Amino acid sequence: FFFTQADGMFLFGSEPKAILAHPAFKPEVGPEGLAEIFIIGPARTPGQGVYRGLTELRPGQCMTVDRSGVHVRTYWKLESRTHAESLEQTASTVKELLQDTVERQLVSDVPVCTLLSGGLDSSALTSLAVEYYDRNGQGRIDTYSVDYVDNDRHFQAHAFQPNADAPWIKRMSSHLGTHHHNIEFDTPELMAALDEAVLARDLPGMADVDASLYLFCREIKKGATVAISGEAADEIFGGYPWFHREESLQANTFPWALASGMRADLISADIAAWIKPLDYIEARYAEAIAEVPYLPGENEGQRRMREMSYLNITRFMPTLLDRKDRMSMAVGLEVRVPFCDHRLVDYVFNIPWEIKTTGDREKGILRRALQGVLPGDVLTRKKSPYPKTHNPNYLESVRRRLLDVLNDSSSPLLPLINTKKVREIAESESAQSNIPWFGQLMSGPQLFAYLTQVDTWLRHYNVSIR
């Protein structure tokens, strides 16, 4: 929810485009907004609307507007409490909460489907949905997965994406007897959708990861109106690699943004001096850490894991939820996320780390809770994120598109970036690196695509920098 006051009016909307459409609001971006784009993005600081004068009502807040002014209050936030339940009691409670919220979110008077990747989270939700449909005589449930043309030929396992989804999707769909739909996209479709994704977000986003989700939701909408998705389980249960790697735990910054130095080097000298990108991200990180509700008596390790949980739930999770919401609602599809149920989030936030990682596994307590719900091999499958294309044609396409931008003297992007440095990267072999500069999925090709999205955004919205 975004709002602003302009020319004596109070403007508000669930998306920036509702406000951008009003002639009283001018799309201007100042130093904080540019810092959000170039050093925080595609994440966004809670409350930060990027455009000058545009504010976001944060999750857990509500607002009253009357003649006396604008009044914001917090009605829900994460709180720390002592966890008294045993391992088995905890697993039982997690299962009960998850099953209850899934069944609540399956209630609908329009067609419902689930998104199935064959991973722990989506398989769990689909299994619970199938059991609910069987119990209530509602027939087979439709499941959907996304992939890319020739990805089976080009996929290469690495630390951030250890295995492909396709065999696991087939495994779970056959096991559950779902009516499965596998949707594939090719490079030209992804390239065309990069601009559509910017218009859906009103900001640059997660490049082809956004574009593919936009296309995926558009295809799903042909057969369903509501989709159940497994997003947010990794933030809540500690599934991401950065929960488990010492370099991330010791980094004095957001663990999904360890490449801030590299990103700062891509900004032009004048703009960098103006927005002070590294100071900006340091300040935003300090603000986030200052909010963490510690428990009295926690040791250093316990405090750090509570910080990691808090950062992921309040800073990274909204990024993915915003992506999901913008891409899906742009095509009229409602995506529901059972793992975001506030009761489940509140409960799991206070589970001690040693119980969360029972069995010495990421999301160990969730795996324990799902025993008997999922086949053993799926239950122990190593986490793999949302799929992205590994087709070398995509890298070459975004490389060419970025070089076209760099060669266009009228591009509004050029004064903002170190064009020499960006060109060097675009023309080098390092473009093929799997090392992410944001999150798990955004590496070389996504950097090129992100910069072209920034160019599209500046042009389409006629953004003023001042």
XYZ file of N, CA, C and O in Angstrom, residues 16 50 74 89 97 175 236-237 246 256 271-272 280 351 359 374 428 441:
72
model
N 2.197 1.430 -7.028
C 2.626 2.781 -7.403
C 1.918 3.322 -8.640
O 1.672 4.525 -8.740
N 10.644 4.643 -3.151
C 11.626 4.947 -4.199
C 11.366 6.324 -4.825
O 12.246 7.175 -4.862
N 1.061 0.494 14.419
C 1.440 -0.901 14.201
C 0.480 -1.811 14.961
O 0.295 -1.646 16.162
N 6.813 -32.151 19.854
C 5.671 -31.241 19.997
C 5.757 -30.099 18.977
O 4.743 -29.693 18.401
N -0.461 -26.215 12.164
C -0.634 -24.848 11.672
C -0.617 -24.800 10.152
O -1.430 -24.107 9.525
N 3.052 -39.386 -8.031
C 2.767 -39.893 -6.684
C 1.395 -39.426 -6.190
O 0.650 -40.199 -5.569
N 11.301 -18.207 6.636
C 10.733 -18.515 7.947
C 11.478 -19.667 8.624
O 11.782 -19.612 9.827
N 11.796 -20.701 7.863
C 12.424 -21.898 8.440
C 13.945 -21.919 8.299
O 14.589 -22.859 8.759
N 29.398 -19.415 6.987
C 30.066 -18.526 7.938
C 30.309 -17.146 7.355
O 30.191 -16.137 8.046
N 22.021 -11.501 1.576
C 21.722 -11.712 0.156
C 22.361 -10.612 -0.707
O 22.159 -10.571 -1.907
N 27.368 10.284 -9.349
C 26.183 9.749 -8.667
C 26.588 9.048 -7.383
O 25.918 9.190 -6.339
N 27.689 8.322 -7.404
C 28.153 7.637 -6.188
C 28.471 8.645 -5.086
O 28.169 8.422 -3.907
N 24.821 4.093 2.490
C 23.369 3.914 2.503
C 22.986 2.503 2.942
O 22.147 2.320 3.829
N 11.133 -20.663 17.387
C 11.714 -21.990 17.539
C 13.227 -21.854 17.607
O 13.840 -21.229 16.734
N 18.300 -32.738 12.764
C 18.833 -33.631 11.735
C 19.997 -33.024 10.992
O 20.441 -33.564 9.973
N 5.148 -36.660 2.855
C 5.916 -36.705 1.612
C 6.725 -37.990 1.521
O 7.126 -38.550 2.546
N 33.220 -9.395 -21.156
C 34.175 -10.339 -20.582
C 33.557 -11.708 -20.347
O 32.331 -11.874 -20.392
N 19.733 -16.158 -7.341
C 19.502 -16.371 -8.755
C 20.108 -15.312 -9.660
O 20.251 -15.528 -10.852
